[in-house]
PDB file of C-alpha atoms in Angstrom:
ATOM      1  CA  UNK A   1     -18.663-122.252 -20.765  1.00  0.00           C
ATOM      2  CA  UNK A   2     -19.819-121.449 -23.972  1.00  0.00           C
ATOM      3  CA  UNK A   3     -21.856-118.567 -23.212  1.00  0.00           C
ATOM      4  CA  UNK A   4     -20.868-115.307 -21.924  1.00  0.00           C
ATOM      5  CA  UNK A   5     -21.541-114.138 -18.214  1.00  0.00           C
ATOM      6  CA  UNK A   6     -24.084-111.213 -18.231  1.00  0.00           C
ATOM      7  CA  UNK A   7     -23.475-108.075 -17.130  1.00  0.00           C
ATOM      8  CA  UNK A   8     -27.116-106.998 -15.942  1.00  0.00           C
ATOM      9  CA  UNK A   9     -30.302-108.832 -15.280  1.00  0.00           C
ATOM     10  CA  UNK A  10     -33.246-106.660 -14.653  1.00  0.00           C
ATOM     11  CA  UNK A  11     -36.381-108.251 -13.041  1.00  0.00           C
ATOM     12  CA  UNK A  12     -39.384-106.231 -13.338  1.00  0.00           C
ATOM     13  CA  UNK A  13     -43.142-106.558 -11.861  1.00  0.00           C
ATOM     14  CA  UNK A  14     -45.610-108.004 -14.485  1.00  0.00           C
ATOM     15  CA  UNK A  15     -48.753-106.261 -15.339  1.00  0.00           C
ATOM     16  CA  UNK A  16     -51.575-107.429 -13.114  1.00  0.00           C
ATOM     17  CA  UNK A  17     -49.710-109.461 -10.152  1.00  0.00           C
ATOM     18  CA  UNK A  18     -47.869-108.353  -7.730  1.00  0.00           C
ATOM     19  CA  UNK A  19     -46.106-111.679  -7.250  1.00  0.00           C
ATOM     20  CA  UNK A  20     -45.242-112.553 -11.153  1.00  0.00           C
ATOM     21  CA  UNK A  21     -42.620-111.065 -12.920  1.00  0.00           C
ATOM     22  CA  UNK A  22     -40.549-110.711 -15.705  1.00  0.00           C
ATOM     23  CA  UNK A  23     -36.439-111.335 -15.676  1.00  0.00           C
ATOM     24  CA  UNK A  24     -34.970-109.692 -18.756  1.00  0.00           C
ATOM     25  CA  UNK A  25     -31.328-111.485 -19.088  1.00  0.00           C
ATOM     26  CA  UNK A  26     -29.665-110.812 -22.508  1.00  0.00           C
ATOM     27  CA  UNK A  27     -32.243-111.081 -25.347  1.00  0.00           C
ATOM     28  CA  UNK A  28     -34.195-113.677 -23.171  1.00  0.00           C
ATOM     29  CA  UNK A  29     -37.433-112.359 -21.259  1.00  0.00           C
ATOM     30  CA  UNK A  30     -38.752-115.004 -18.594  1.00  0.00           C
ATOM     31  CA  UNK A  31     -41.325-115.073 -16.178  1.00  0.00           C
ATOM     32  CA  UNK A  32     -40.791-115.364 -12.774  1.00  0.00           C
ATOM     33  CA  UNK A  33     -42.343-115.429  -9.535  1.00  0.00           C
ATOM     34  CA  UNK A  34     -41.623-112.930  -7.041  1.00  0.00           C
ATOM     35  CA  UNK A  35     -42.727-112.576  -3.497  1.00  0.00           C
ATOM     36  CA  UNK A  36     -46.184-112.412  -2.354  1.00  0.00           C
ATOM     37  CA  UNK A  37     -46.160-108.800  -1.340  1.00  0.00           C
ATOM     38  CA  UNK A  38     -44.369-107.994  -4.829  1.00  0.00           C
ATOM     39  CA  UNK A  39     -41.255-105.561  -4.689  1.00  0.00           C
ATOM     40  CA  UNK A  40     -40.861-103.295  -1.471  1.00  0.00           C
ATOM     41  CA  UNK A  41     -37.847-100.664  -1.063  1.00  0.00           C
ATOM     42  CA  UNK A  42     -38.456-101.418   2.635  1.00  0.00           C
ATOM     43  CA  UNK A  43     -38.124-105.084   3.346  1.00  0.00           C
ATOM     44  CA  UNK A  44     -38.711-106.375   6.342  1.00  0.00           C
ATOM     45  CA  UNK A  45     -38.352-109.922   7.510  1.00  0.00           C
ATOM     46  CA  UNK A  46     -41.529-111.826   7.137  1.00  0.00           C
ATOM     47  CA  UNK A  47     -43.417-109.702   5.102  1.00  0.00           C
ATOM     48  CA  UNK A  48     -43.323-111.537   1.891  1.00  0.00           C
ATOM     49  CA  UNK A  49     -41.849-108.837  -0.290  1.00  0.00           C
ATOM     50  CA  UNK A  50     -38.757-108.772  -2.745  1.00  0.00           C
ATOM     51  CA  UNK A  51     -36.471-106.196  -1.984  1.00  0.00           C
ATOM     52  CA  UNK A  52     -36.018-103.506  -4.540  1.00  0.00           C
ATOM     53  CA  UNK A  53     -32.496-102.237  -5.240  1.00  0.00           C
ATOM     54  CA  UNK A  54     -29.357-103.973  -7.103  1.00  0.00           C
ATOM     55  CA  UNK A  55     -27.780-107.329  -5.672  1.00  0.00           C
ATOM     56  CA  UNK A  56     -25.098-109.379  -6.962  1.00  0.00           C
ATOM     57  CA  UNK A  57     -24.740-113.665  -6.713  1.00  0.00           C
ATOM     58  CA  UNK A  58     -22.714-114.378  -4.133  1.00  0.00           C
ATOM     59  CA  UNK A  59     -22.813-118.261  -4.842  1.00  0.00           C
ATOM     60  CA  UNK A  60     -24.999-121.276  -5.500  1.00  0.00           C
ATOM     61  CA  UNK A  61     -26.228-124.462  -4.455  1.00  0.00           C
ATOM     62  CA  UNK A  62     -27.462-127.728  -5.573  1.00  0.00           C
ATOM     63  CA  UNK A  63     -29.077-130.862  -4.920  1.00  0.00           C
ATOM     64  CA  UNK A  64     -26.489-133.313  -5.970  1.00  0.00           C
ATOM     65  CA  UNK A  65     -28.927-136.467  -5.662  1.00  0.00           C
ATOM     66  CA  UNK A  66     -31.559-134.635  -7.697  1.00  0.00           C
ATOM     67  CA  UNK A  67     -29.835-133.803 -10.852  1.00  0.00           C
ATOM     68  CA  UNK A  68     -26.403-133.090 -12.618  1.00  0.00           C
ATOM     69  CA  UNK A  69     -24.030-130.303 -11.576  1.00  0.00           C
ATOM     70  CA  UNK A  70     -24.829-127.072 -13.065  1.00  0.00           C
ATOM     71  CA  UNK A  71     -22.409-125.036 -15.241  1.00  0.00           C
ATOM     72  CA  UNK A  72     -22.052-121.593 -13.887  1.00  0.00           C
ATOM     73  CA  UNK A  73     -18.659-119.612 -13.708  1.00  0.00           C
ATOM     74  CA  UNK A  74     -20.124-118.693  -9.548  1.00  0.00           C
ATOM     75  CA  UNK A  75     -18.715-120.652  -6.709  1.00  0.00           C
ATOM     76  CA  UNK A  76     -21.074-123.962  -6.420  1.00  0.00           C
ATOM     77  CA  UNK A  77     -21.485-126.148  -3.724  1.00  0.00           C
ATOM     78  CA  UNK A  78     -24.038-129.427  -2.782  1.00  0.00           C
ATOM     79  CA  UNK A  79     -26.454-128.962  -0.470  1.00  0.00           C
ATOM     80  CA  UNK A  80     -25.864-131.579   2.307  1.00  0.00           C
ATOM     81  CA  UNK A  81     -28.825-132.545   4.640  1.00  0.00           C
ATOM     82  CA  UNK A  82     -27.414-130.496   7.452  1.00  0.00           C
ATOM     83  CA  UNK A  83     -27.393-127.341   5.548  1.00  0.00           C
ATOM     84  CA  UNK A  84     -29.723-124.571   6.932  1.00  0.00           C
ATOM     85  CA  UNK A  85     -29.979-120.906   6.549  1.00  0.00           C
ATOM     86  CA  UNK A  86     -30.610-118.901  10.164  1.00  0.00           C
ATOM     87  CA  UNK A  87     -34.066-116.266   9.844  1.00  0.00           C
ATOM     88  CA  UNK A  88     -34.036-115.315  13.288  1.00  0.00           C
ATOM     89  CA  UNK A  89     -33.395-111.719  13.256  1.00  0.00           C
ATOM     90  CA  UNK A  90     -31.939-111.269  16.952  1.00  0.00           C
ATOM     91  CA  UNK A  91     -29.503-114.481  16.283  1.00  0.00           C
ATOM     92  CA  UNK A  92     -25.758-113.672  15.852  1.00  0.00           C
ATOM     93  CA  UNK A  93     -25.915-116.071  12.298  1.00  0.00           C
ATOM     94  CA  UNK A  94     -29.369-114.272  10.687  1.00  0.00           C
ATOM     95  CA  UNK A  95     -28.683-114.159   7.173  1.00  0.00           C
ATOM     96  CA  UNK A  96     -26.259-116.592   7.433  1.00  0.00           C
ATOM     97  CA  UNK A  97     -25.421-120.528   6.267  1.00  0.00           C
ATOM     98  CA  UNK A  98     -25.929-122.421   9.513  1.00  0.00           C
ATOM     99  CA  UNK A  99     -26.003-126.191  10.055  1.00  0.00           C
ATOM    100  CA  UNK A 100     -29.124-128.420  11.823  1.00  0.00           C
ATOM    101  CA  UNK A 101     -29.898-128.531  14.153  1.00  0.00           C
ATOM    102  CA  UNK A 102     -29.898-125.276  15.208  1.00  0.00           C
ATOM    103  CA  UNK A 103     -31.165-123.531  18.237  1.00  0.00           C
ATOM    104  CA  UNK A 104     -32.501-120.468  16.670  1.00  0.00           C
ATOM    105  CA  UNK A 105     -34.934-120.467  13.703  1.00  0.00           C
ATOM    106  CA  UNK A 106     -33.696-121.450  10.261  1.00  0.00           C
ATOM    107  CA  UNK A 107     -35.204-122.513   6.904  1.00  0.00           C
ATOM    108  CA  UNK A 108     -33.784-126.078   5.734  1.00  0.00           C
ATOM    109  CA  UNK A 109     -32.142-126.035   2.777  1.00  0.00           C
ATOM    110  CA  UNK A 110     -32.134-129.446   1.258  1.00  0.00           C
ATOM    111  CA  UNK A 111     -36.378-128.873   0.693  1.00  0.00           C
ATOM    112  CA  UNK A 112     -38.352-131.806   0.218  1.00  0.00           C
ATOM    113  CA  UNK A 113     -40.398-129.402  -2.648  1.00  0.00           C
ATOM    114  CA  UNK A 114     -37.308-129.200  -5.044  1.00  0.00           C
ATOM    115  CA  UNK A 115     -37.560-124.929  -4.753  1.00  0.00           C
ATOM    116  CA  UNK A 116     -33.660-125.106  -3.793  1.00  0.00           C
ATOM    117  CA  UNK A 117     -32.610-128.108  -6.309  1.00  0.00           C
ATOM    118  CA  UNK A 118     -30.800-124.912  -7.620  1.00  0.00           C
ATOM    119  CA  UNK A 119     -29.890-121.657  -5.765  1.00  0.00           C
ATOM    120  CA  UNK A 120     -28.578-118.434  -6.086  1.00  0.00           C
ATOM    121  CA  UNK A 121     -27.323-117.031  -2.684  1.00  0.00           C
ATOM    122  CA  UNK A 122     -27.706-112.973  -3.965  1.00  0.00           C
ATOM    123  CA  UNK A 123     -26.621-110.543  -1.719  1.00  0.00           C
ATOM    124  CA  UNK A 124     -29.604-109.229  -0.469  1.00  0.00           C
ATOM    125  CA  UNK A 125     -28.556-107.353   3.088  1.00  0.00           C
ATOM    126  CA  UNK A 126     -25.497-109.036   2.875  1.00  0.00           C
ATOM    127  CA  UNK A 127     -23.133-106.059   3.875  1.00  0.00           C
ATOM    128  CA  UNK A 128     -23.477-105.520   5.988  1.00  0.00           C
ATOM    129  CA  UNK A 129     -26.828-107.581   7.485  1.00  0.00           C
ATOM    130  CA  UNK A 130     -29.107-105.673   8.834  1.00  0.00           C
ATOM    131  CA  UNK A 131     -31.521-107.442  11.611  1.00  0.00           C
ATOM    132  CA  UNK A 132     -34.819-108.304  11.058  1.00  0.00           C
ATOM    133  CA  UNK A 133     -34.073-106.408   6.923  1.00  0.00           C
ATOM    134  CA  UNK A 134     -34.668-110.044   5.080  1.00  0.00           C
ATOM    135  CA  UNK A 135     -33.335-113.535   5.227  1.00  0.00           C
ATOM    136  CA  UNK A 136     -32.243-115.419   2.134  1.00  0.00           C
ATOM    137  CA  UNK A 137     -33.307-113.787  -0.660  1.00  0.00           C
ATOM    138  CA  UNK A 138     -32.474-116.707  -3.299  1.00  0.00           C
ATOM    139  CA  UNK A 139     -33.197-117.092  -7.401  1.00  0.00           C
ATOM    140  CA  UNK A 140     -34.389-120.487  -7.485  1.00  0.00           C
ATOM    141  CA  UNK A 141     -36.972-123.007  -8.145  1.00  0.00           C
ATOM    142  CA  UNK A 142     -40.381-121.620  -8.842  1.00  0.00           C
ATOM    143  CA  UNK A 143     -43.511-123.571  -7.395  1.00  0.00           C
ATOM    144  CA  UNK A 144     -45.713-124.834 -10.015  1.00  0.00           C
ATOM    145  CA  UNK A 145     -48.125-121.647 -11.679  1.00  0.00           C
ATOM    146  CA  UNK A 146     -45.178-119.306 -10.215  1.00  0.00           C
ATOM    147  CA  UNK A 147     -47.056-119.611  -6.964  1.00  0.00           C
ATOM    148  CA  UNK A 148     -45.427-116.073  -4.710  1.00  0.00           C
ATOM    149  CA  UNK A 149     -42.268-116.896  -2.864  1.00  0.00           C
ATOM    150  CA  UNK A 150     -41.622-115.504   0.487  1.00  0.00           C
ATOM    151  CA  UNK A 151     -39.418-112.938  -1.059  1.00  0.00           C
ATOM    152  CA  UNK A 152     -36.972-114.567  -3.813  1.00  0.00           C
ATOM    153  CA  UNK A 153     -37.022-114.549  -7.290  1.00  0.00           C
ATOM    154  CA  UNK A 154     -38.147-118.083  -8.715  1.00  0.00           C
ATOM    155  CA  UNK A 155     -37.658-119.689 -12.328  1.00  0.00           C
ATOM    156  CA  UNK A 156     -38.720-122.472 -13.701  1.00  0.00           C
ATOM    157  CA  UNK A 157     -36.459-125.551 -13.701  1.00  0.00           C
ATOM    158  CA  UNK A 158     -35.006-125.610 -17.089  1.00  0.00           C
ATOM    159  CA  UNK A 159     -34.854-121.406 -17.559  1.00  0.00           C
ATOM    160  CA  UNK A 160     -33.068-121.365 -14.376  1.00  0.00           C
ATOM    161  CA  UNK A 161     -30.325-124.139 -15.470  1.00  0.00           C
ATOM    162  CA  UNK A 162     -30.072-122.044 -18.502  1.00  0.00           C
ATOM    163  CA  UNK A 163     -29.396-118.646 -17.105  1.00  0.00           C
ATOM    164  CA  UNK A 164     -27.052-120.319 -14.287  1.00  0.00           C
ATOM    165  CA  UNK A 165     -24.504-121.268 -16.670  1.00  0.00           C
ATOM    166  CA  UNK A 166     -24.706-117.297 -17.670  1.00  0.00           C
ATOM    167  CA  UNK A 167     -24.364-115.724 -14.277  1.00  0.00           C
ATOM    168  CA  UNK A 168     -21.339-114.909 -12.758  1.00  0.00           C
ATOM    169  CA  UNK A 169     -20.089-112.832  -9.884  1.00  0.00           C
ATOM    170  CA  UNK A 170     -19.887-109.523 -11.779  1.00  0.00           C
ATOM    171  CA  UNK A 171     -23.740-110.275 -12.708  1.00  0.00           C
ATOM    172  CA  UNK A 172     -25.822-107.506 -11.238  1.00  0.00           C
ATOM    173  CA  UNK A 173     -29.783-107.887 -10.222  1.00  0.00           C
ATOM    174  CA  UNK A 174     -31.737-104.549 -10.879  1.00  0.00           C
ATOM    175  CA  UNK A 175     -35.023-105.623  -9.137  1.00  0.00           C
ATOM    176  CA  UNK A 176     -37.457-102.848  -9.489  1.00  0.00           C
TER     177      UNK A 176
END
């Protein structure tokens, strides 16, 4: 790695959209997309908001068959067409990796858009997970535009690559 890991990434609201944003990382300033409800202190699950408050990465993920491995000092793993992540918030697994089929609801994770080509897993009511407080709450892939997510933070392709290979699991998130 020839960059260092960062210490602090702040993501703030832009002016004029509640869903755009701005992640300051170092001296780089990038825009993101946040979720459609902007930043909430009170997330709930469904409601389309980011959740305010600090979070750290807790790993990532990417699509092996759409592009190179990514350098980033976090734990990485492929996604594998199985791979699923449970949003039912009176399952046993919500918040949680599960595999697919499964008999509660959960969001796919090898996407046919290419939003999770590259993930961040960040700790977003991780510890402990509070039902029906928000299912994964990624950094990846923005839409095209930065069209609002359902609640992540979303990059574009190349910025997100970039600031991977910078992130490690001392990086904190200061969303707010």
């Amino acid at each position: 790695m020839t960059s260092q890991t960062l210490s602090r990434i702040a993501v703030h609201r832009a002016v004029g959209a509640r869903h755009r944003g701005r992640l300051h990382a170092g001296g780089l300033v990038l825009p993101c997309a946040l979720g459609r409800a902007g930043i909430r202190r009170d997330k709930r699950e469904g409601d389309g908001a980011t959740p305010a408050g600090t979070v750290r990465p807790l790993g990532a993920f990417f699509r092996a068959d759409r592009g190179r491995r990514p350098e980033t000092p976090l734990p990485l793993a492929a996604i594998r067409a199985a791979d699923g992540w449970c949003d039912a918030p009176g399952d046993r697994n919500y918040n949680r990796p599960v595999l697919l089929p499964y008999p509660a609801s959960a969001e796919r994770m090898r996407r046919e858009d290419r939003l999770y080509d590259l993930v961040v897993d960040l700790s977003a009511n991780r510890a402990p997970i509070r039902k029906g407080r928000g299912s994964a709450i990624f950094l990846h892939v923005a839409r095209p535009g930065f069209q609002p997510t359902e609640g992540c933070i979303a990059l574009e392709p190349r910025a997100l690559r970039r600031l991977l290979a910078r992130i490690g699991p001392r990086t904190r998130f200061v969303v707010g």
